Amino acid sequence: MTDTAVHAVHSPGAFPAHPLDPASAAEYLAGRAIMAAAGLLAEPVRFAYYGLEEPPKDQLLDTPQGQPDRRLRAFLIDLGTGESADVVVSLGRREVVSVHRLDPRTDGQLPIIETDFAVVEEVVRADPEWRAALARRGLTDVTKIRTCPITAGVFGVADDDRRRMVRVLAFVQAREHDLAWAHPVDGIAAYVDLVEKKVYKIVDEFELPVPQESGDYDDPAVHGPYRTTLRPIEITQPEGPSFTLEGNLLRWQDWSLRVGFDAREGLVLHQIGLCERPVIYRASIPEMVVPYGDPRFRYWQTYFDAGEFLLGKWANSLELGCDCLGEITYLDATVTGDSGQPRVIKNAICIHEEDFGVLWKHTDIFNGSVQTRRQRRLVVSFFATVGNYDYGFYWYFYLDGTIECEIKLTGVIFTAAYPGGDYPYSAEVAPGLGAPIHQHLFSARLDMMVDGLSNAVEEIDVAGLPAGPDNPYGNAMVQRVTRLTRESQGGRQADGSRGRTWRVISTERTNRFGRPTAYTLYPEHAPALLADPSGPLYRRAGFATNHLWVTRYNPAHRYPAGDFVNQHPGGAGIPAFIAGDADIDGTDIVLWHTFGPTHFPRPEDWPVMPVARCGFMLKPTGFFGRNPTLDIPPPTGHCSPG
Ligand SMILES: [Cu+2]
């Protein structure tokens, strides 16, 4: 790559109309030209991240008609030396705004880049010690071995921690279309220095037979004859969908929001409002951590899919009729490759409207009224493939003011050899094939703005009261409301036994009962991070140790595990954000919500996993003065009255 290989486009019309619109291909090229002119892109420097540096919220809200400076942020890595920098450029001023040089041992390493995958396969296959270890297992044709690089974490081993490195597991792919995940070569890992481009250590701990049963679910011998009993389902909207999309501004019923996309976070939704009233300024899933629970050999196996691998960059191009049914509107996403050159992912974001069963219904025994209304939702989604897993990120907006985030987890579970017996840390999913237990812990960043910037959070538990003079028959139940006033108090656990929810209230606006308008976060009640507090993962994934955090808005606080997650020693992100213990009562606040399953795989999850779901809901709570959907007309057709 040379700096002249990619040319900037200087057409003013190529620049987005709104300050929160994602960076365009022309902008990436313009930013790249600014960095090249400043001497930041000398060969072999590559982009480990490149995206929009959003204007701070106050700057945007204070000048609603103005155009704040358009800025891009790039993480640059010199492949020859490992030197890493965090760079911000101004497109308007055509200059580099800041260059922050990282010390990767304390600041963390930049994310894995595409080039790293190719380097790993090449150097591992060429390594004599690794080849010898495989030969001892009877595997002599290294062209049939696939290598899976896994981010290294930090375990206090000096020779590992000083390097930019990955740990590499091996899988056998004997035929071109074999599913390699079905054939793990267990007990052997190559530790690869990505800068020196060499294997510096082989860990050869034990040998177990490579599982042999095919997992190739495309193979008729595996899936059997396709069933012929499914008749077509077709979804039609003869008058088209009920939403409009102007640029990135999406409007549907009383909802409005801006649809954005980022290489790291994927979908970013801005300025979510209902009935021209703000609800959330910005919503995204900026991190997820997938820790594995086998303490032997693979104790280091943990992925931070956003911070270490940039999950947005791996967004799929969606296909009508397969991924999405009905009247679909797609948006493309523009990300960049290692050289900073734009790459358009066609049809990355799917927008549609769908029927969602009954909204409300009643047959009145006194006045004879028989009424039903249909629920609908607006769906904004994308899918990303990160290694063996595929994740669908779905945001739903309902007629009754509910917002839902749902993650669909599918793809292929990570495998190991099953050691036999009742091995407690994995499940046998095929003969001799184990799937280690793991967690998928997502972090939603919800920059709340319920009826304005002045918000507060109340924790709501429900409780039955003990019998006593005021409760003689013991039937009393109440809500217990605890106001969270400081950041040190905002780290909270979900509690299904108390039906715990968190209510985000406006401290300025009230409803017709004189009570604060509010939106309530309904969490699931799955466990947070299970790793022991004494271990390194607990420090690195601090955000995942609680289901909720509340922080005061700070434009620099974007990523719950910190800006540079790869090989970061820990303590960054939320634990650092709350160190000042700011006041969070009646101010501009951000909710960070941890959710997701602890996955002990089932045989039915193999060889490809039916979608598992997780997520959360936000529901209006006194945001309206009554059911806001009474004006929804009855369905047309045979059930309409009269
Ligand atoms: Cu899983």
XYZ file of C-alpha atoms in Angstrom, residues 12 38 165 259 299 367 393 422 483 496 580 583 590 619:
14
model
C -18.795 18.697 -1.004
C 0.948 14.607 8.219
C 0.183 -11.542 20.546
C -29.768 5.231 12.238
C -8.124 -20.764 30.656
C -71.339 -3.346 28.011
C -28.640 -7.171 16.905
C -18.412 -36.148 33.685
C -32.967 6.469 44.397
C -35.533 -11.808 39.747
C -14.755 10.261 40.724
C -23.574 12.927 41.281
C -25.824 7.182 30.931
C -41.199 0.732 28.808
